[in-house]
Short mmCIF file of C-alpha atoms in Angstrom, two decimals:
data_model
loop_
_atom_site.label_atom_id
_atom_site.label_comp_id
_atom_site.label_asym_id
_atom_site.label_seq_id
_atom_site.Cartn_x
_atom_site.Cartn_y
_atom_site.Cartn_z
CA UNK A 831 -0.06 0.15 0.03
CA UNK A 832 1.10 2.77 -0.90
CA UNK A 833 0.31 6.69 0.60
CA UNK A 834 1.02 8.96 -1.96
CA UNK A 835 1.54 12.38 0.35
CA UNK A 836 1.57 15.86 -1.31
CA UNK A 837 3.67 18.44 -0.19
CA UNK A 838 2.61 21.43 -1.06
CA UNK A 839 5.18 24.20 -0.05
CA UNK A 840 4.27 26.75 2.08
CA UNK A 841 5.03 30.06 0.01
CA UNK A 842 1.77 28.45 -2.30
CA UNK A 843 -0.73 27.69 0.22
CA UNK A 844 -4.61 26.89 -0.99
CA UNK A 845 -6.21 29.95 -3.04
CA UNK A 846 -8.33 31.79 0.11
CA UNK A 847 -11.23 34.66 -1.38
CA UNK A 848 -10.11 37.66 -0.02
CA UNK A 849 -11.48 39.02 3.01
CA UNK A 850 -14.38 41.29 3.20
CA UNK A 851 -15.91 44.36 3.95
CA UNK A 852 -19.79 45.12 3.92
CA UNK A 853 -22.12 47.92 4.18
CA UNK A 854 -25.45 48.43 3.63
CA UNK A 855 -25.05 51.09 1.73
CA UNK A 856 -21.38 50.41 -0.33
CA UNK A 857 -19.78 48.42 -2.05
CA UNK A 858 -17.66 45.72 -0.90
CA UNK A 859 -13.85 47.32 0.13
CA UNK A 860 -10.81 44.23 0.21
CA UNK A 861 -8.67 44.86 3.29
CA UNK A 862 -6.47 45.14 1.83
CA UNK A 863 -6.87 48.50 0.06
CA UNK A 864 -7.62 50.19 3.17
CA UNK A 865 -3.62 50.43 3.88
CA UNK A 866 -2.19 50.70 1.20
CA UNK A 867 1.22 53.01 1.09
CA UNK A 868 0.66 55.50 -1.26
CA UNK A 869 4.05 57.35 -1.10
CA UNK A 870 1.60 61.35 -3.40
CA UNK A 871 -1.40 60.71 -1.60
CA UNK A 872 -3.65 62.83 -3.92
CA UNK A 873 -5.30 65.62 -0.83
CA UNK A 874 -8.60 65.92 -1.15
CA UNK A 875 -10.86 68.97 0.37
CA UNK A 876 -12.97 67.80 2.53
CA UNK A 877 -16.34 70.29 3.04
CA UNK A 878 -17.25 71.34 5.80
CA UNK A 879 -19.95 68.95 6.95
CA UNK A 880 -23.62 70.62 7.36
CA UNK A 881 -26.48 68.62 8.99
CA UNK A 882 -29.85 69.17 7.07
CA UNK A 883 -32.88 70.06 9.64
CA UNK A 884 -35.30 67.85 9.38
CA UNK A 885 -38.51 68.81 8.60
CA UNK A 886 -42.07 68.83 11.28
CA UNK A 887 -39.48 67.54 13.68
CA UNK A 888 -38.80 71.16 15.49
CA UNK A 889 -34.52 69.18 15.85
CA UNK A 890 -32.16 71.97 15.67
CA UNK A 891 -29.24 70.98 13.06
CA UNK A 892 -25.82 70.29 15.60
CA UNK A 893 -23.46 72.16 13.50
CA UNK A 894 -23.54 75.57 13.67
CA UNK A 895 -21.07 78.37 11.75
CA UNK A 896 -20.02 80.51 14.05
CA UNK A 897 -21.84 83.79 13.55
CA UNK A 898 -20.15 87.54 12.35
CA UNK A 899 -20.74 90.02 15.07
CA UNK A 900 -22.83 92.09 15.78
CA UNK A 901 -22.58 95.78 16.30
CA UNK A 902 -23.67 97.89 18.72
CA UNK A 903 -27.30 98.38 19.07
CA UNK A 904 -27.66 102.01 17.52
CA UNK A 905 -30.77 105.00 18.22
CA UNK A 906 -32.79 105.27 15.63
CA UNK A 907 -35.89 107.98 15.10
CA UNK A 908 -38.37 108.09 13.08
CA UNK A 909 -36.44 109.41 9.57
CA UNK A 910 -39.65 110.60 8.79
CA UNK A 911 -38.77 113.92 11.25
CA UNK A 912 -36.61 116.21 10.27
CA UNK A 913 -36.79 120.35 11.78
CA UNK A 914 -37.75 121.93 8.09
CA UNK A 915 -39.18 125.56 7.72
CA UNK A 916 -42.79 126.37 8.26
CA UNK A 917 -44.38 128.95 6.52
CA UNK A 918 -45.37 131.97 8.80
CA UNK A 919 -46.61 135.24 7.34
CA UNK A 920 -45.25 139.26 8.46
CA UNK A 921 -47.11 140.21 10.95
CA UNK A 922 -48.76 143.68 9.86
CA UNK A 923 -50.49 141.09 7.84
CA UNK A 924 -52.22 140.03 10.68
CA UNK A 925 -52.58 143.34 11.99
CA UNK A 926 -54.15 144.42 8.57
CA UNK A 927 -56.52 141.86 8.86
CA UNK A 928 -57.15 142.34 13.00
CA UNK A 929 -58.16 146.30 11.45
CA UNK A 930 -60.35 145.23 9.30
CA UNK A 931 -62.33 142.70 11.37
CA UNK A 932 -62.97 145.68 14.29
CA UNK A 933 -64.06 148.23 11.71
CA UNK A 934 -66.08 145.39 10.21
CA UNK A 935 -67.69 145.54 13.54
CA UNK A 936 -68.40 148.84 14.14
CA UNK A 937 -68.97 149.55 10.77
CA UNK A 938 -72.53 146.76 12.04
CA UNK A 939 -72.70 148.66 14.36
CA UNK A 940 -73.60 151.82 12.46
CA UNK A 941 -75.86 149.26 9.91
CA UNK A 942 -77.58 147.92 13.49
CA UNK A 943 -77.74 152.19 14.98
CA UNK A 944 -76.53 150.29 18.76
CA UNK A 945 -73.75 152.37 17.80
CA UNK A 946 -72.84 155.40 20.57
CA UNK A 947 -74.20 158.31 20.17
CA UNK A 948 -70.61 159.54 21.23
CA UNK A 949 -68.94 156.26 19.21
CA UNK A 950 -70.52 158.01 15.80
CA UNK A 951 -69.33 161.13 16.60
CA UNK A 952 -66.38 160.69 17.94
CA UNK A 953 -65.22 158.28 14.33
CA UNK A 954 -67.65 161.59 12.22
CA UNK A 955 -69.58 158.92 10.41
CA UNK A 956 -72.99 160.52 10.05
CA UNK A 957 -76.04 159.75 11.85
CA UNK A 958 -77.98 156.87 10.91
CA UNK A 959 -81.07 156.27 12.62
CA UNK A 960 -80.28 152.14 12.02
CA UNK A 961 -81.43 149.41 10.76
CA UNK A 962 -81.95 146.62 13.44
CA UNK A 963 -80.24 144.10 13.98
CA UNK A 964 -81.10 141.15 11.60
CA UNK A 965 -79.92 138.70 9.84
CA UNK A 966 -77.24 140.18 7.75
CA UNK A 967 -76.47 142.86 10.75
CA UNK A 968 -75.64 139.05 12.65
CA UNK A 969 -73.25 137.36 9.94
CA UNK A 970 -71.68 140.51 9.26
CA UNK A 971 -70.61 140.91 12.74
CA UNK A 972 -70.19 136.52 12.86
CA UNK A 973 -67.19 137.28 9.66
CA UNK A 974 -65.95 140.44 11.30
CA UNK A 975 -65.40 138.68 14.67
CA UNK A 976 -63.45 135.87 13.96
CA UNK A 977 -61.82 138.37 11.10
CA UNK A 978 -60.15 139.87 14.16
CA UNK A 979 -59.25 136.40 16.35
CA UNK A 980 -57.34 135.42 13.63
CA UNK A 981 -55.52 138.56 12.22
CA UNK A 982 -55.05 139.29 16.24
CA UNK A 983 -54.57 135.67 17.88
CA UNK A 984 -52.09 134.25 14.72
CA UNK A 985 -49.37 137.96 15.52
CA UNK A 986 -46.77 136.07 17.87
CA UNK A 987 -43.12 137.99 18.54
CA UNK A 988 -40.12 135.74 17.56
CA UNK A 989 -37.13 136.13 19.85
CA UNK A 990 -33.13 135.33 18.92
CA UNK A 991 -32.23 131.69 20.24
CA UNK A 992 -35.81 130.59 20.22
CA UNK A 993 -37.11 129.00 17.97
CA UNK A 994 -41.53 127.46 17.30
CA UNK A 995 -41.69 123.63 17.19
CA UNK A 996 -45.65 124.17 15.78
CA UNK A 997 -48.24 120.90 14.81
CA UNK A 998 -51.79 120.66 14.20
CA UNK A 999 -54.09 117.76 15.29
CA UNK A 1000 -51.00 115.62 16.88
CA UNK A 1001 -48.58 116.44 12.87
CA UNK A 1002 -46.09 117.90 12.71
CA UNK A 1003 -46.40 121.97 10.98
CA UNK A 1004 -42.54 123.36 11.00
CA UNK A 1005 -39.85 125.16 13.21
CA UNK A 1006 -40.44 128.88 13.52
CA UNK A 1007 -36.51 130.53 13.42
CA UNK A 1008 -37.61 133.81 12.74
CA UNK A 1009 -37.24 136.89 14.53
CA UNK A 1010 -39.76 139.84 15.66
CA UNK A 1011 -43.39 139.54 14.21
CA UNK A 1012 -45.36 137.42 13.04
CA UNK A 1013 -48.32 135.87 11.92
CA UNK A 1014 -49.39 131.85 12.58
CA UNK A 1015 -52.39 129.56 12.41
CA UNK A 1016 -53.83 130.36 15.35
CA UNK A 1017 -55.48 126.83 15.36
CA UNK A 1018 -51.57 125.26 16.10
CA UNK A 1019 -49.94 124.17 18.89
CA UNK A 1020 -46.80 126.34 19.23
CA UNK A 1021 -44.07 125.30 21.88
CA UNK A 1022 -40.79 126.91 22.60
CA UNK A 1023 -37.66 125.72 22.24
CA UNK A 1024 -33.69 127.34 23.58
CA UNK A 1025 -32.08 126.99 20.56
CA UNK A 1026 -28.90 128.76 22.84
CA UNK A 1027 -25.48 127.60 23.31
CA UNK A 1028 -26.39 126.14 26.82
CA UNK A 1029 -24.41 124.95 29.33
CA UNK A 1030 -24.96 122.16 32.41
CA UNK A 1031 -23.22 121.86 35.12
CA UNK A 1032 -24.54 118.83 36.84
CA UNK A 1033 -24.64 116.93 40.49
CA UNK A 1034 -22.13 115.12 41.46
CA UNK A 1035 -22.87 111.65 39.62
CA UNK A 1036 -20.97 108.23 40.65
CA UNK A 1037 -18.50 107.14 38.54
CA UNK A 1038 -16.01 104.75 38.82
CA UNK A 1039 -11.64 105.17 39.03
CA UNK A 1040 -9.63 102.34 35.50
CA UNK A 1041 -9.07 100.27 39.16
CA UNK A 1042 -12.77 99.82 40.38
CA UNK A 1043 -12.85 102.44 43.00
CA UNK A 1044 -15.92 104.56 43.26
CA UNK A 1045 -16.76 108.45 43.28
CA UNK A 1046 -18.71 111.88 42.68
CA UNK A 1047 -17.61 113.74 39.51
CA UNK A 1048 -18.90 116.50 38.92
CA UNK A 1049 -20.33 117.89 34.97
CA UNK A 1050 -20.19 120.77 33.07
CA UNK A 1051 -21.77 119.96 29.47
CA UNK A 1052 -21.76 122.20 26.83
CA UNK A 1053 -24.83 121.26 24.46
CA UNK A 1054 -27.09 123.59 21.87
CA UNK A 1055 -30.80 121.99 19.88
CA UNK A 1056 -30.04 121.71 16.83
CA UNK A 1057 -32.94 119.74 15.53
CA UNK A 1058 -35.21 120.93 17.18
CA UNK A 1059 -38.71 118.89 15.69
CA UNK A 1060 -36.58 115.04 16.89
CA UNK A 1061 -35.74 117.19 20.00
CA UNK A 1062 -39.54 118.16 20.61
CA UNK A 1063 -41.18 115.29 19.04
CA UNK A 1064 -39.02 112.23 19.34
CA UNK A 1065 -37.79 112.38 23.03
CA UNK A 1066 -40.46 113.23 25.99
CA UNK A 1067 -38.55 115.75 27.65
CA UNK A 1068 -34.49 116.16 25.75
CA UNK A 1069 -32.80 117.97 29.36
CA UNK A 1070 -33.16 114.56 31.12
CA UNK A 1071 -32.48 112.27 28.31
CA UNK A 1072 -29.77 114.32 27.88
CA UNK A 1073 -28.25 113.84 31.79
CA UNK A 1074 -29.39 109.56 31.40
CA UNK A 1075 -26.52 109.88 28.72
CA UNK A 1076 -24.69 111.95 31.02
CA UNK A 1077 -24.42 109.59 33.68
CA UNK A 1078 -24.26 105.89 31.79
CA UNK A 1079 -20.91 107.79 29.12
CA UNK A 1080 -19.36 108.09 33.19
CA UNK A 1081 -20.17 104.57 34.09
CA UNK A 1082 -18.66 103.53 31.38
CA UNK A 1083 -15.65 105.64 31.69
CA UNK A 1084 -12.36 105.57 34.01
CA UNK A 1085 -12.00 108.41 35.06
CA UNK A 1086 -8.60 109.66 36.95
CA UNK A 1087 -8.86 109.73 40.50
CA UNK A 1088 -8.32 113.51 43.05
CA UNK A 1089 -4.02 113.40 43.01
CA UNK A 1090 -3.10 111.47 40.23
CA UNK A 1091 -0.91 114.37 38.75
CA UNK A 1092 -2.88 114.57 35.43
CA UNK A 1093 -5.37 116.04 33.82
CA UNK A 1094 -8.81 114.41 34.72
CA UNK A 1095 -10.63 116.52 31.27
CA UNK A 1096 -8.05 115.52 28.96
CA UNK A 1097 -8.24 111.64 28.50
CA UNK A 1098 -11.44 111.00 30.08
CA UNK A 1099 -13.14 114.04 28.76
CA UNK A 1100 -12.35 113.19 25.11
CA UNK A 1101 -14.42 109.95 26.14
CA UNK A 1102 -16.78 111.53 27.56
CA UNK A 1103 -17.30 113.48 24.79
CA UNK A 1104 -17.66 111.50 22.03
CA UNK A 1105 -20.17 108.87 23.58
CA UNK A 1106 -22.44 111.87 24.49
CA UNK A 1107 -22.70 113.60 21.35
CA UNK A 1108 -22.52 109.52 20.18
CA UNK A 1109 -26.01 109.59 21.92
CA UNK A 1110 -27.45 112.65 21.82
CA UNK A 1111 -26.94 113.02 17.94
CA UNK A 1112 -30.47 110.83 17.29
CA UNK A 1113 -32.84 113.21 19.67
CA UNK A 1114 -31.70 116.45 17.95
CA UNK A 1115 -29.04 117.38 20.71
CA UNK A 1116 -25.62 118.66 19.51
CA UNK A 1117 -22.41 118.31 22.24
CA UNK A 1118 -19.27 120.48 22.31
CA UNK A 1119 -17.45 118.95 25.76
CA UNK A 1120 -17.58 116.75 28.39
CA UNK A 1121 -15.07 117.52 30.57
CA UNK A 1122 -15.16 116.90 34.38
CA UNK A 1123 -15.53 119.80 36.49
CA UNK A 1124 -14.76 117.97 40.34
CA UNK A 1125 -13.69 114.49 41.17
CA UNK A 1126 -13.88 113.78 44.47
CA UNK A 1127 -14.13 109.55 46.47
CA UNK A 1128 -17.74 108.00 46.82
CA UNK A 1129 -18.15 108.36 51.21
CA UNK A 1130 -18.35 104.74 51.23
CA UNK A 1131 -14.38 105.51 50.18
CA UNK A 1132 -13.45 108.23 51.04
CA UNK A 1133 -11.71 108.09 54.39
CA UNK A 1134 -10.00 104.56 53.63
CA UNK A 1135 -9.14 106.48 49.94
CA UNK A 1136 -8.07 109.27 52.96
CA UNK A 1137 -6.14 107.04 55.01
CA UNK A 1138 -3.65 104.70 52.13
CA UNK A 1139 -2.86 108.82 50.00
CA UNK A 1140 -1.46 109.72 53.71
CA UNK A 1141 0.60 106.20 54.37
CA UNK A 1142 1.35 107.12 50.81
CA UNK A 1143 2.74 110.63 50.58
CA UNK A 1144 5.10 109.20 54.25
CA UNK A 1145 6.27 106.98 52.43
CA UNK A 1146 7.38 109.42 49.10
CA UNK A 1147 8.51 111.92 51.80
CA UNK A 1148 10.66 109.30 53.71
CA UNK A 1149 11.64 108.18 50.87
CA UNK A 1150 12.60 111.05 49.84
CA UNK A 1151 14.77 111.67 53.74
CA UNK A 1152 17.07 108.88 52.85
CA UNK A 1153 17.96 109.65 49.63
CA UNK A 1154 18.50 112.83 50.49
CA UNK A 1155 20.67 111.77 53.67
CA UNK A 1156 22.77 108.84 51.82
CA UNK A 1157 23.48 110.67 49.79
CA UNK A 1158 25.55 113.35 51.55
CA UNK A 1159 27.30 110.40 53.84
CA UNK A 1160 28.91 109.49 50.96
CA UNK A 1161 29.77 112.89 49.08
CA UNK A 1162 31.22 113.34 52.82
CA UNK A 1163 33.68 110.61 53.09
CA UNK A 1164 33.98 111.39 49.26
CA UNK A 1165 35.54 114.15 50.15
CA UNK A 1166 37.60 113.14 53.19
CA UNK A 1167 39.18 110.54 51.08
CA UNK A 1168 39.79 112.02 48.11
CA UNK A 1169 41.46 115.41 50.27
CA UNK A 1170 43.68 113.22 51.97
CA UNK A 1171 42.30 114.28 55.79
CA UNK A 1172 41.62 110.79 56.69
CA UNK A 1173 43.11 107.12 55.12
CA UNK A 1174 40.58 104.56 56.27
CA UNK A 1175 40.25 100.76 55.53
CA UNK A 1176 37.00 98.83 55.34
CA UNK A 1177 36.06 98.64 58.74
CA UNK A 1178 36.75 102.88 59.70
CA UNK A 1179 34.52 103.55 56.71
CA UNK A 1180 31.95 100.98 57.47
CA UNK A 1181 32.07 103.18 61.46
CA UNK A 1182 32.21 106.45 59.89
CA UNK A 1183 29.34 105.41 56.96
CA UNK A 1184 27.24 104.08 59.81
CA UNK A 1185 27.67 107.68 62.21
CA UNK A 1186 26.95 109.88 59.01
CA UNK A 1187 24.72 108.66 58.69
CA UNK A 1188 22.78 108.64 62.11
CA UNK A 1189 23.86 112.12 62.87
CA UNK A 1190 22.29 113.48 59.30
CA UNK A 1191 19.13 111.07 60.54
CA UNK A 1192 18.59 112.56 63.46
CA UNK A 1193 19.32 116.17 62.63
CA UNK A 1194 16.92 115.58 59.29
CA UNK A 1195 14.39 114.85 62.13
CA UNK A 1196 14.54 117.28 63.91
CA UNK A 1197 14.58 119.55 62.16
CA UNK A 1198 11.36 117.90 60.71
CA UNK A 1199 9.56 118.99 63.46
#
């Protein structure tokens, strides 16, 4: 019995099927392709993943791009609200209309025969028995009275530095900046506005320095009304609004502490002016300067900061005295040795320096008292 055994070389093993990775939604990929060494791989640009919102599920996307920085909110007033000149007539027109109304009333009274004889004689009118008061006379009376009321009731006097904001039935009708006697429709509502250059000295307002220490600041604000329509109709009270703008600016801008040696109106004043001017411009106010006049510590920290200030001044004084004593001792020892008056070794030099330092410090202490 012969048994035939076939020897197969190790290198020639039985052929096995290539291992495959299978996926539900992909084709079969050989395993060796996943770990292939590519000497020059080709870079494939990748796009940022975008996850779409599922309809009807109310879910938000998981990956979101950073939203751009939003600018600071800008105060906006009605763009249609702006100062424009109002239509007015010279004052002579109103005087003439009122005089005509009075003359019509007097003539109607003479026509009706109700004018007193003394007035007839004073006016030089002829004697007339009169037709009596009838519908025609009453109609002329009403017309003459309305003419006189409109003529004299619409007279107004414009002053330098003052303006009139006119409104009719809740609607802005214009601004009058004219001076002298003029005639304005008596049915319109008039609001007087001061348009002169004004300055306002505030009360002590809360503020803080660069370190966050509480302060009280009295500021001087130089301003004027530039747009009367926005200042009167765009805000309830423009003076109260300006005060709130100054208070808000003081809360954002650090103010120099008292006794810091720097002028508090140089840096902080410019920043305060820019902030207040930007906040007040939309309501028709023009701010020229906001300067801190008086800066002091708040009552709750005033005592502590006063003690700290005294301690700093005392330390500064002691440092200056010590520097002066050291300079005096050095100058004395140098002169003694340079002129050959004494010959000192290291031990004697140290002893001399010590004695001179004590003597000079004692002398300065007695002189300071």
